[in-house]
Structures are given as structure tokens and as C-alpha cells.
Short mmCIF file of N, CA, C and O in Angstrom, two decimals:
data_model
loop_
_atom_site.label_atom_id
_atom_site.label_comp_id
_atom_site.label_asym_id
_atom_site.label_seq_id
_atom_site.Cartn_x
_atom_site.Cartn_y
_atom_site.Cartn_z
N UNK B 194 -109.01 40.25 6.74
CA UNK B 194 -107.72 39.92 7.41
C UNK B 194 -108.20 40.26 9.13
O UNK B 194 -109.15 41.10 9.37
N UNK B 195 -107.48 39.58 9.92
CA UNK B 195 -107.82 39.63 11.21
C UNK B 195 -107.21 40.92 12.06
O UNK B 195 -105.93 41.04 11.61
N UNK B 196 -107.67 41.19 13.29
CA UNK B 196 -107.11 42.02 13.98
C UNK B 196 -105.37 41.61 14.54
O UNK B 196 -104.43 42.36 14.40
N UNK B 197 -105.41 40.32 14.39
CA UNK B 197 -104.06 39.91 14.93
C UNK B 197 -102.92 40.11 14.15
O UNK B 197 -101.68 40.22 14.28
N UNK B 198 -103.26 40.62 12.74
CA UNK B 198 -102.41 40.46 11.71
C UNK B 198 -101.68 42.03 11.64
O UNK B 198 -100.63 42.34 11.22
N UNK B 199 -102.41 43.03 12.67
CA UNK B 199 -102.16 44.28 12.58
C UNK B 199 -101.79 44.75 14.02
O UNK B 199 -101.04 45.99 14.08
N UNK B 200 -102.23 44.05 15.08
CA UNK B 200 -102.04 44.58 16.31
C UNK B 200 -100.44 44.54 16.66
O UNK B 200 -99.74 43.85 16.09
N UNK B 201 -100.22 45.16 17.73
CA UNK B 201 -98.64 45.17 18.32
C UNK B 201 -99.03 43.98 19.54
O UNK B 201 -99.53 44.03 20.30
N UNK B 202 -98.07 42.78 19.37
CA UNK B 202 -98.26 42.10 20.44
C UNK B 202 -97.42 42.36 21.49
O UNK B 202 -96.57 43.01 21.56
N UNK B 203 -97.69 41.49 22.46
CA UNK B 203 -97.03 41.60 23.74
C UNK B 203 -96.87 42.74 24.33
O UNK B 203 -95.50 43.54 24.50
N UNK B 204 -98.09 43.70 24.42
CA UNK B 204 -97.87 45.10 24.94
C UNK B 204 -97.10 45.39 26.34
O UNK B 204 -97.35 44.32 26.95
N UNK B 205 -96.74 46.54 26.39
CA UNK B 205 -96.14 46.84 27.88
C UNK B 205 -97.56 46.83 28.74
O UNK B 205 -98.60 47.54 28.56
N UNK B 206 -97.37 46.31 29.90
CA UNK B 206 -98.51 46.16 30.89
C UNK B 206 -97.90 46.50 32.13
O UNK B 206 -96.72 46.51 32.62
N UNK B 207 -99.06 47.10 33.08
CA UNK B 207 -98.84 47.37 34.26
C UNK B 207 -99.84 46.92 35.23
O UNK B 207 -100.75 46.30 34.81
N UNK B 208 -99.80 47.05 36.68
CA UNK B 208 -100.29 46.14 37.46
C UNK B 208 -101.43 47.57 37.99
O UNK B 208 -101.03 48.40 38.08
N UNK B 209 -102.60 47.06 38.62
CA UNK B 209 -103.46 48.34 39.24
C UNK B 209 -102.61 48.80 40.58
O UNK B 209 -102.86 50.04 40.70
N UNK B 210 -101.87 48.19 41.09
CA UNK B 210 -100.76 48.95 42.35
C UNK B 210 -99.64 49.21 41.68
O UNK B 210 -99.14 50.02 42.71
N UNK B 211 -99.33 49.53 40.62
CA UNK B 211 -98.30 50.14 40.15
C UNK B 211 -98.46 51.58 40.19
O UNK B 211 -99.42 52.18 40.22
N UNK B 212 -97.44 52.36 40.60
CA UNK B 212 -97.35 53.93 40.69
C UNK B 212 -97.38 54.56 39.45
O UNK B 212 -97.18 54.02 38.35
N UNK B 213 -98.08 55.80 39.47
CA UNK B 213 -97.58 56.68 38.38
C UNK B 213 -96.22 56.96 38.06
O UNK B 213 -96.01 57.20 36.85
N UNK B 214 -95.22 56.85 39.01
CA UNK B 214 -93.79 56.84 38.64
C UNK B 214 -93.39 55.97 37.78
O UNK B 214 -92.76 56.20 36.86
N UNK B 215 -94.09 54.84 38.12
CA UNK B 215 -93.65 53.72 37.11
C UNK B 215 -94.37 53.96 35.39
O UNK B 215 -93.51 53.84 34.63
N UNK B 216 -95.56 54.50 35.39
CA UNK B 216 -95.99 54.76 34.17
C UNK B 216 -95.39 56.35 33.54
O UNK B 216 -95.06 56.01 32.46
N UNK B 217 -94.68 57.02 34.39
CA UNK B 217 -93.80 58.04 33.91
C UNK B 217 -92.63 57.42 33.02
O UNK B 217 -92.36 57.89 31.98
N UNK B 218 -92.11 56.34 33.75
CA UNK B 218 -90.72 55.66 33.21
C UNK B 218 -91.23 54.94 31.88
O UNK B 218 -90.38 55.26 31.05
N UNK B 219 -92.42 54.51 31.82
CA UNK B 219 -92.84 53.79 30.62
C UNK B 219 -93.12 54.80 29.65
O UNK B 219 -92.50 54.57 28.34
N UNK B 220 -94.03 55.95 29.75
CA UNK B 220 -94.17 56.92 28.96
C UNK B 220 -92.91 57.56 28.29
O UNK B 220 -92.76 57.92 27.10
N UNK B 221 -91.86 57.90 29.16
CA UNK B 221 -90.99 58.63 29.03
C UNK B 221 -89.61 57.71 28.05
O UNK B 221 -89.10 58.23 27.29
N UNK B 222 -89.96 56.43 28.16
CA UNK B 222 -89.08 55.69 27.45
C UNK B 222 -89.39 54.83 26.24
O UNK B 222 -88.90 54.16 25.58
N UNK B 223 -90.74 55.06 25.93
CA UNK B 223 -91.34 54.51 24.96
C UNK B 223 -92.21 55.50 24.24
O UNK B 223 -92.38 56.55 24.40
N UNK B 224 -92.28 55.03 22.78
CA UNK B 224 -93.27 55.89 21.79
C UNK B 224 -94.54 55.45 21.56
O UNK B 224 -95.07 55.57 20.51
N UNK B 225 -95.25 55.17 22.80
CA UNK B 225 -96.78 54.88 22.41
C UNK B 225 -97.47 55.64 23.61
O UNK B 225 -96.99 56.30 24.33
N UNK B 226 -98.82 55.50 23.44
CA UNK B 226 -99.66 56.37 24.23
C UNK B 226 -100.50 55.70 25.09
O UNK B 226 -101.73 56.35 25.46
N UNK B 227 -100.57 54.31 25.12
CA UNK B 227 -101.49 53.69 26.05
C UNK B 227 -100.82 52.35 26.92
O UNK B 227 -100.00 51.69 26.04
N UNK B 228 -101.18 52.16 28.03
CA UNK B 228 -100.69 51.00 28.65
C UNK B 228 -101.60 50.17 29.12
O UNK B 228 -102.85 50.82 29.73
N UNK B 229 -101.80 48.98 29.13
CA UNK B 229 -102.69 48.09 29.67
C UNK B 229 -102.22 47.81 31.00
O UNK B 229 -101.21 47.53 31.39
N UNK B 230 -103.48 47.58 31.60
CA UNK B 230 -103.53 47.33 33.32
C UNK B 230 -104.22 45.90 33.25
O UNK B 230 -105.36 45.52 32.94
N UNK B 231 -103.23 45.14 33.89
CA UNK B 231 -103.29 43.61 33.99
C UNK B 231 -103.55 43.01 35.18
O UNK B 231 -102.51 43.36 35.94
N UNK B 232 -104.02 41.91 35.77
CA UNK B 232 -103.59 41.05 36.83
C UNK B 232 -103.85 39.62 36.31
O UNK B 232 -105.11 38.94 35.77
N UNK B 233 -102.66 39.02 36.45
CA UNK B 233 -102.57 37.69 36.04
C UNK B 233 -103.08 37.38 34.67
O UNK B 233 -103.77 36.88 34.34
N UNK B 234 -102.58 38.39 33.88
CA UNK B 234 -102.86 38.58 32.20
C UNK B 234 -104.23 38.72 32.01
O UNK B 234 -104.70 38.56 30.95
N UNK B 235 -105.07 38.93 32.82
CA UNK B 235 -106.61 39.17 32.76
C UNK B 235 -106.62 40.77 32.75
O UNK B 235 -106.02 41.62 33.56
N UNK B 236 -107.40 41.42 31.55
CA UNK B 236 -107.10 42.98 31.32
C UNK B 236 -108.09 43.51 32.32
O UNK B 236 -109.32 43.04 32.63
N UNK B 237 -107.95 44.73 33.02
CA UNK B 237 -108.45 45.19 34.24
C UNK B 237 -108.82 46.53 33.74
O UNK B 237 -109.94 47.22 34.02
N UNK B 238 -107.92 47.23 33.01
CA UNK B 238 -108.09 48.63 32.35
C UNK B 238 -107.05 49.09 31.23
O UNK B 238 -106.38 48.34 30.98
N UNK B 239 -107.37 50.35 31.09
CA UNK B 239 -106.20 50.91 30.32
C UNK B 239 -105.90 52.37 30.65
O UNK B 239 -106.93 53.18 31.07
N UNK B 240 -105.00 52.91 30.57
CA UNK B 240 -104.18 54.25 30.82
C UNK B 240 -103.84 54.59 29.71
O UNK B 240 -102.71 54.11 29.24
N UNK B 241 -104.25 56.00 29.29
CA UNK B 241 -103.59 56.64 28.15
C UNK B 241 -102.72 57.65 28.74
O UNK B 241 -102.70 57.92 30.01
N UNK B 242 -101.78 58.11 27.74
CA UNK B 242 -101.07 59.12 28.40
C UNK B 242 -101.85 60.37 28.65
O UNK B 242 -101.35 61.23 29.79
N UNK B 243 -102.71 60.55 28.08
CA UNK B 243 -103.49 61.87 28.58
C UNK B 243 -104.26 61.54 29.96
O UNK B 243 -104.08 62.51 30.72
N UNK B 244 -104.79 60.53 30.14
CA UNK B 244 -104.97 60.14 31.58
C UNK B 244 -103.93 60.27 32.54
O UNK B 244 -104.12 60.96 33.66
N UNK B 245 -102.72 60.04 32.38
CA UNK B 245 -101.64 60.21 33.26
C UNK B 245 -101.26 61.52 33.42
O UNK B 245 -101.05 62.21 34.36
N UNK B 246 -101.37 62.13 32.25
CA UNK B 246 -100.89 63.95 32.25
C UNK B 246 -101.92 64.73 33.13
O UNK B 246 -101.60 65.48 33.70
N UNK B 247 -103.22 64.08 32.95
CA UNK B 247 -104.50 64.85 33.95
C UNK B 247 -104.11 64.80 35.38
O UNK B 247 -104.43 65.28 36.10
N UNK B 248 -103.46 63.33 35.67
CA UNK B 248 -103.30 63.09 37.18
C UNK B 248 -101.99 63.66 37.95
O UNK B 248 -102.00 63.49 38.94
N UNK B 249 -101.12 63.93 37.18
CA UNK B 249 -99.92 64.44 37.73
C UNK B 249 -99.76 65.99 37.47
O UNK B 249 -100.41 66.58 36.73
N UNK B 250 -98.89 66.42 38.29
CA UNK B 250 -98.74 68.09 38.41
C UNK B 250 -97.91 68.22 37.01
O UNK B 250 -97.06 67.50 36.89
N UNK B 251 -98.16 69.35 36.40
CA UNK B 251 -97.58 69.78 35.43
C UNK B 251 -96.08 70.30 35.70
O UNK B 251 -95.36 70.39 34.50
N UNK B 252 -95.96 70.36 36.92
CA UNK B 252 -94.29 70.72 37.31
C UNK B 252 -93.47 69.50 37.50
O UNK B 252 -92.27 69.55 37.78
N UNK B 253 -94.30 68.26 37.48
CA UNK B 253 -93.42 67.15 37.71
C UNK B 253 -92.16 66.95 36.63
O UNK B 253 -92.57 67.35 35.51
N UNK B 254 -91.00 66.61 36.61
CA UNK B 254 -90.10 66.70 35.80
C UNK B 254 -89.41 68.13 35.66
O UNK B 254 -88.16 68.02 34.92
N UNK B 255 -89.75 69.03 36.37
CA UNK B 255 -89.09 70.23 36.27
C UNK B 255 -88.45 70.61 37.72
O UNK B 255 -88.83 70.14 38.61
N UNK B 256 -87.52 71.55 37.75
CA UNK B 256 -86.54 71.77 38.86
C UNK B 256 -87.67 72.62 39.82
O UNK B 256 -87.22 72.75 41.18
N UNK B 257 -88.81 73.19 39.48
CA UNK B 257 -89.40 73.78 40.26
C UNK B 257 -90.37 72.84 41.09
O UNK B 257 -91.40 73.53 42.04
N UNK B 258 -90.79 71.76 40.82
CA UNK B 258 -91.62 70.85 41.39
C UNK B 258 -91.42 70.81 42.88
O UNK B 258 -90.41 70.59 43.49
N UNK B 259 -92.86 71.04 43.71
CA UNK B 259 -92.60 70.83 45.24
C UNK B 259 -92.73 69.22 45.60
O UNK B 259 -93.03 68.40 44.66
N UNK B 260 -92.52 69.08 46.62
CA UNK B 260 -92.63 67.64 47.23
C UNK B 260 -94.08 67.01 46.89
O UNK B 260 -94.57 65.99 46.67
N UNK B 261 -95.05 67.97 47.22
CA UNK B 261 -96.42 67.88 47.09
C UNK B 261 -96.92 67.54 45.75
O UNK B 261 -97.17 66.37 45.22
N UNK B 262 -96.03 68.23 44.86
CA UNK B 262 -96.36 67.81 43.35
C UNK B 262 -95.58 66.61 42.79
O UNK B 262 -96.38 65.67 42.12
N UNK B 263 -94.60 66.39 43.56
CA UNK B 263 -93.79 65.02 43.17
C UNK B 263 -94.49 63.91 43.80
O UNK B 263 -94.35 62.98 43.25
N UNK B 264 -95.24 64.11 44.67
CA UNK B 264 -96.17 63.06 45.43
C UNK B 264 -97.23 62.61 44.45
O UNK B 264 -97.62 61.40 44.69
N UNK B 265 -97.67 63.26 43.51
CA UNK B 265 -98.72 62.60 42.73
C UNK B 265 -98.03 61.50 41.76
O UNK B 265 -98.83 60.70 41.37
N UNK B 266 -96.89 61.37 41.99
CA UNK B 266 -96.05 60.20 41.31
C UNK B 266 -96.57 58.79 42.01
O UNK B 266 -96.35 57.84 41.67
N UNK B 267 -96.98 59.09 43.44
CA UNK B 267 -97.01 58.06 44.21
C UNK B 267 -98.44 57.46 44.09
O UNK B 267 -98.92 56.59 44.74
N UNK B 268 -99.35 58.29 43.36
CA UNK B 268 -100.87 57.63 43.01
C UNK B 268 -100.62 56.21 42.34
O UNK B 268 -99.60 55.88 41.59
N UNK B 269 -101.68 55.52 42.43
CA UNK B 269 -101.78 54.21 41.92
C UNK B 269 -102.60 54.09 40.48
O UNK B 269 -103.69 54.79 40.29
N UNK B 270 -101.87 53.18 39.74
CA UNK B 270 -102.76 53.03 38.29
C UNK B 270 -104.40 53.22 38.42
O UNK B 270 -105.09 53.53 37.64
N UNK B 271 -104.62 52.12 39.23
CA UNK B 271 -106.23 52.00 39.54
C UNK B 271 -106.82 53.15 39.65
O UNK B 271 -108.17 53.30 39.38
N UNK B 272 -106.29 54.30 40.24
CA UNK B 272 -106.85 55.59 40.62
C UNK B 272 -107.39 56.26 39.20
O UNK B 272 -108.18 57.16 39.39
N UNK B 273 -106.44 55.90 38.18
CA UNK B 273 -106.69 56.90 37.09
C UNK B 273 -107.01 56.17 35.72
O UNK B 273 -107.37 56.55 34.60
N UNK B 274 -106.92 54.66 35.74
CA UNK B 274 -107.32 53.99 34.51
C UNK B 274 -108.82 53.91 34.13
O UNK B 274 -109.78 54.20 35.05
N UNK B 275 -108.92 53.60 32.92
CA UNK B 275 -110.55 53.58 32.47
C UNK B 275 -110.78 52.03 32.38
O UNK B 275 -110.17 51.24 32.23
N UNK B 276 -111.74 51.96 33.41
CA UNK B 276 -112.28 50.59 33.51
C UNK B 276 -113.30 49.89 32.47
O UNK B 276 -113.83 50.72 31.74
N UNK B 277 -113.27 48.86 32.38
CA UNK B 277 -113.98 48.24 31.35
C UNK B 277 -113.87 48.67 29.69
O UNK B 277 -114.61 49.10 29.27
N UNK B 278 -112.61 48.61 29.40
CA UNK B 278 -112.27 49.10 28.23
C UNK B 278 -112.97 48.36 27.06
O UNK B 278 -113.38 47.04 27.25
N UNK B 279 -113.16 48.86 26.22
CA UNK B 279 -113.78 48.27 24.76
C UNK B 279 -112.51 47.19 24.27
O UNK B 279 -111.30 47.61 23.93
N UNK B 280 -112.80 46.01 23.82
CA UNK B 280 -111.80 45.11 23.43
C UNK B 280 -112.00 44.44 22.03
O UNK B 280 -113.43 44.61 21.68
N UNK B 281 -111.32 43.90 21.55
CA UNK B 281 -111.55 42.99 20.27
C UNK B 281 -110.80 41.54 20.58
O UNK B 281 -109.90 41.51 21.46
N UNK B 282 -111.17 40.72 19.91
CA UNK B 282 -110.73 39.35 19.82
C UNK B 282 -109.54 39.47 18.72
O UNK B 282 -109.78 39.93 17.84
N UNK B 283 -108.72 38.57 18.85
CA UNK B 283 -107.47 38.69 17.89
C UNK B 283 -108.01 37.95 16.62
O UNK B 283 -107.32 38.36 15.47
N UNK B 284 -109.11 37.01 16.54
CA UNK B 284 -109.84 36.61 15.34
C UNK B 284 -110.75 37.31 14.71
O UNK B 284 -111.40 37.25 13.69
N UNK B 285 -111.16 38.53 15.45
CA UNK B 285 -112.26 39.41 14.71
C UNK B 285 -111.53 40.33 13.58
O UNK B 285 -110.28 40.22 13.53
N UNK B 286 -112.29 40.53 12.49
CA UNK B 286 -111.84 41.20 11.35
C UNK B 286 -111.63 42.47 11.79
O UNK B 286 -111.95 43.13 13.02
N UNK B 287 -110.63 42.90 10.77
CA UNK B 287 -110.15 44.78 10.90
C UNK B 287 -111.59 45.57 10.83
O UNK B 287 -111.50 46.45 11.81
N UNK B 288 -112.62 45.10 9.97
CA UNK B 288 -113.72 45.77 10.15
C UNK B 288 -114.47 45.98 11.35
O UNK B 288 -115.05 47.12 11.70
N UNK B 289 -114.49 44.87 12.25
CA UNK B 289 -115.31 44.86 13.67
C UNK B 289 -114.45 45.81 14.17
O UNK B 289 -115.05 46.88 15.31
N UNK B 290 -113.15 45.68 14.33
CA UNK B 290 -112.13 46.91 15.04
C UNK B 290 -112.22 48.50 14.45
O UNK B 290 -112.72 49.08 15.45
N UNK B 291 -112.49 48.54 13.22
CA UNK B 291 -112.85 49.64 13.09
C UNK B 291 -114.28 50.45 13.24
O UNK B 291 -114.34 51.47 13.84
N UNK B 292 -115.20 49.57 13.18
CA UNK B 292 -116.54 49.81 13.83
C UNK B 292 -116.47 50.16 15.25
O UNK B 292 -116.99 50.96 15.74
N UNK B 293 -115.66 49.31 16.19
CA UNK B 293 -115.50 49.83 17.37
C UNK B 293 -114.71 51.01 17.69
O UNK B 293 -115.23 51.79 18.71
N UNK B 294 -113.72 51.43 17.02
CA UNK B 294 -113.14 52.59 17.30
C UNK B 294 -114.12 53.73 16.59
O UNK B 294 -114.14 54.59 17.79
N UNK B 295 -114.91 53.63 15.82
CA UNK B 295 -115.95 54.56 15.48
C UNK B 295 -117.08 54.71 16.71
O UNK B 295 -117.50 55.71 16.91
N UNK B 296 -117.68 53.52 16.81
CA UNK B 296 -118.73 53.58 17.70
C UNK B 296 -118.39 53.93 19.11
O UNK B 296 -119.28 54.71 19.94
N UNK B 297 -117.41 53.71 19.63
CA UNK B 297 -116.86 54.05 21.10
C UNK B 297 -115.73 55.17 21.26
O UNK B 297 -115.67 55.48 22.19
N UNK B 298 -115.71 55.63 19.96
CA UNK B 298 -114.74 56.89 20.13
C UNK B 298 -113.34 56.61 20.97
O UNK B 298 -112.99 57.67 21.93
N UNK B 299 -112.85 55.51 20.85
CA UNK B 299 -111.61 55.15 21.50
C UNK B 299 -110.40 55.22 20.40
O UNK B 299 -110.49 55.07 19.20
N UNK B 300 -109.08 55.12 20.98
CA UNK B 300 -107.93 55.29 20.43
C UNK B 300 -107.28 54.03 20.36
O UNK B 300 -106.13 53.85 19.82
N UNK B 301 -107.64 53.25 21.14
CA UNK B 301 -106.82 51.82 21.02
C UNK B 301 -107.91 50.78 21.66
O UNK B 301 -108.82 50.96 22.17
N UNK B 302 -107.40 49.73 21.43
CA UNK B 302 -108.48 48.30 21.50
C UNK B 302 -107.44 47.21 22.04
O UNK B 302 -106.52 46.79 21.17
N UNK B 303 -107.41 46.68 23.38
CA UNK B 303 -106.90 45.64 23.63
C UNK B 303 -107.19 44.44 22.91
O UNK B 303 -108.53 44.36 22.69
N UNK B 304 -106.49 43.58 22.61
CA UNK B 304 -106.81 42.36 22.10
C UNK B 304 -106.50 41.01 22.71
O UNK B 304 -105.38 40.86 23.37
N UNK B 305 -107.73 40.41 22.78
CA UNK B 305 -107.58 39.18 23.71
C UNK B 305 -107.89 37.91 23.07
O UNK B 305 -108.20 38.01 22.06
N UNK B 306 -107.28 37.14 23.45
CA UNK B 306 -107.30 35.63 22.90
C UNK B 306 -108.76 35.22 23.36
O UNK B 306 -109.51 35.80 24.14
N UNK B 307 -108.97 34.00 22.78
CA UNK B 307 -110.47 33.45 23.13
C UNK B 307 -110.46 32.93 24.25
O UNK B 307 -111.94 32.84 25.19
N UNK B 308 -109.64 32.75 25.25
CA UNK B 308 -109.80 32.73 26.64
C UNK B 308 -109.65 33.91 27.33
O UNK B 308 -109.38 34.27 28.58
N UNK B 309 -109.85 34.96 26.91
CA UNK B 309 -109.86 36.26 27.56
C UNK B 309 -108.56 36.77 28.13
O UNK B 309 -108.62 37.57 28.85
N UNK B 310 -107.23 36.44 27.39
CA UNK B 310 -106.29 36.82 27.94
C UNK B 310 -105.47 37.84 27.05
O UNK B 310 -105.81 37.74 25.76
N UNK B 311 -104.82 38.83 27.37
CA UNK B 311 -104.19 39.84 26.95
C UNK B 311 -103.18 39.04 25.71
O UNK B 311 -102.35 38.76 26.12
N UNK B 312 -103.43 39.41 24.22
CA UNK B 312 -102.31 39.22 23.44
C UNK B 312 -101.56 40.23 22.76
O UNK B 312 -100.64 39.95 21.94
N UNK B 313 -102.46 41.22 22.66
CA UNK B 313 -101.88 42.54 22.06
C UNK B 313 -102.55 43.67 22.34
O UNK B 313 -103.59 43.94 23.02
N UNK B 314 -102.22 44.82 21.50
CA UNK B 314 -103.25 45.97 21.62
C UNK B 314 -103.13 46.56 20.17
O UNK B 314 -102.39 46.31 19.38
N UNK B 315 -104.44 46.87 19.56
CA UNK B 315 -104.56 47.61 18.15
C UNK B 315 -104.97 49.11 18.35
O UNK B 315 -105.76 49.47 19.17
N UNK B 316 -104.14 50.10 17.78
CA UNK B 316 -104.48 51.36 17.63
C UNK B 316 -104.90 51.86 16.44
O UNK B 316 -104.53 51.05 15.54
N UNK B 317 -105.18 53.12 16.32
CA UNK B 317 -105.62 53.65 14.80
C UNK B 317 -104.39 53.61 14.12
O UNK B 317 -104.62 53.40 12.84
N UNK B 318 -103.40 53.79 14.84
CA UNK B 318 -102.07 53.95 14.11
C UNK B 318 -101.51 52.71 13.32
O UNK B 318 -101.15 52.78 12.40
N UNK B 319 -102.00 51.58 14.00
CA UNK B 319 -101.60 50.15 13.56
C UNK B 319 -102.23 50.20 12.31
O UNK B 319 -101.85 49.59 11.27
N UNK B 320 -103.40 50.53 12.26
CA UNK B 320 -104.39 50.24 11.22
C UNK B 320 -103.80 51.21 10.03
O UNK B 320 -103.82 50.85 8.72
N UNK B 321 -103.64 52.58 10.26
CA UNK B 321 -103.10 53.38 9.13
C UNK B 321 -101.79 52.74 8.65
O UNK B 321 -101.72 53.12 7.53
N UNK B 322 -100.96 52.22 9.38
CA UNK B 322 -99.53 52.03 8.95
C UNK B 322 -99.85 50.56 8.15
O UNK B 322 -99.29 50.50 7.06
N UNK B 323 -100.67 49.90 8.37
CA UNK B 323 -101.19 48.59 7.57
C UNK B 323 -101.54 49.00 6.17
O UNK B 323 -101.29 48.63 5.44
N UNK B 324 -102.27 50.07 6.36
CA UNK B 324 -103.07 50.56 4.93
C UNK B 324 -102.04 51.21 3.96
O UNK B 324 -101.96 51.00 2.85
N UNK B 325 -101.18 51.98 4.47
CA UNK B 325 -100.01 52.50 3.85
C UNK B 325 -98.92 51.49 3.35
O UNK B 325 -98.68 51.53 2.15
N UNK B 326 -98.68 50.48 3.95
CA UNK B 326 -97.89 49.11 3.57
C UNK B 326 -98.58 48.64 2.11
O UNK B 326 -97.95 48.28 1.46
N UNK B 327 -99.97 48.39 2.67
CA UNK B 327 -100.84 47.61 1.65
C UNK B 327 -100.81 48.42 0.37
O UNK B 327 -100.52 47.72 -0.88
N UNK B 328 -100.95 49.90 0.28
CA UNK B 328 -100.96 50.57 -0.77
C UNK B 328 -99.68 50.89 -1.57
O UNK B 328 -99.55 50.66 -2.78
N UNK B 329 -98.60 50.94 -0.51
CA UNK B 329 -97.15 50.89 -1.28
C UNK B 329 -97.01 49.31 -1.97
O UNK B 329 -96.18 49.32 -3.12
N UNK B 330 -97.27 48.31 -1.31
CA UNK B 330 -96.70 46.85 -1.80
C UNK B 330 -97.78 46.23 -2.49
O UNK B 330 -97.53 45.23 -3.01
N UNK B 331 -99.08 46.85 -2.41
CA UNK B 331 -100.25 45.86 -2.87
C UNK B 331 -100.42 46.28 -4.29
O UNK B 331 -100.62 46.06 -5.30
#
């Protein structure tokens, strides 16, 4: 089976100049751990929730946060994103994706079309969910 069968299509994306404040809103309102960074639908990088949490003050969102700590939300995505992320093509096999997860020790793989455009994101959770469904229904 191909990666496209298991990926999450149309992932939430940000641009390189978006603020960490925007990332905060995204991570606070969704149940996922990675956001793709794109410019004109071309992949530029990935930001994980761990990257984000390392970049902001731990007091952000608390009453004790100072102006300086709140100012960390004004940083830009390009300052904390992972550049040159490991990717897969939508037509790649699941085995290719598994090999890339293991070889590069990553927890998500942006999925690109043949024209190098972002079409989805694949996480190890997608694969575990697919395996569980196949076991129950297969």
C-alpha cells in the first residue's frame, strides 16, 4: 500500500514569517504534534510541539508571565523550524516510510506530490492506527 492511503491529507500549515503566537493557537486548538512550514505550497520545514515548547517561556499562558516572557510569542517560525525535513512521496510504499522513520529517527514525514507540493503528513500514529484497523477488520 502507498503512503497516500494512510497519511493525513491537507495538513495545517504556517509560513516562515508566522509568529509563535499563531503556533500556540494551532497547538492549543488541535490534537496534533507537528505543523508544516510552507511558502507557495512548497515545503520549507517542520515545527514540532517540542520545538515550540523549547522556544517559548514556560510561563506563557500563566498569570505570572512577564512582558518579556510573553514577547517570546513574537518570534517567527523560521527561527525554530527544522530545515530540510525528511519527506516521502505519496506514491511511496509504507515500507519506504517505515524505513525513513527508523533511519532518520523522526516522528513525522511530510508527504509530497510528484511535483514536490505538500499533499499530507504521515506520522507513526497514522501507521499504528492503520495497523490496528487492519487487524480488527482484516
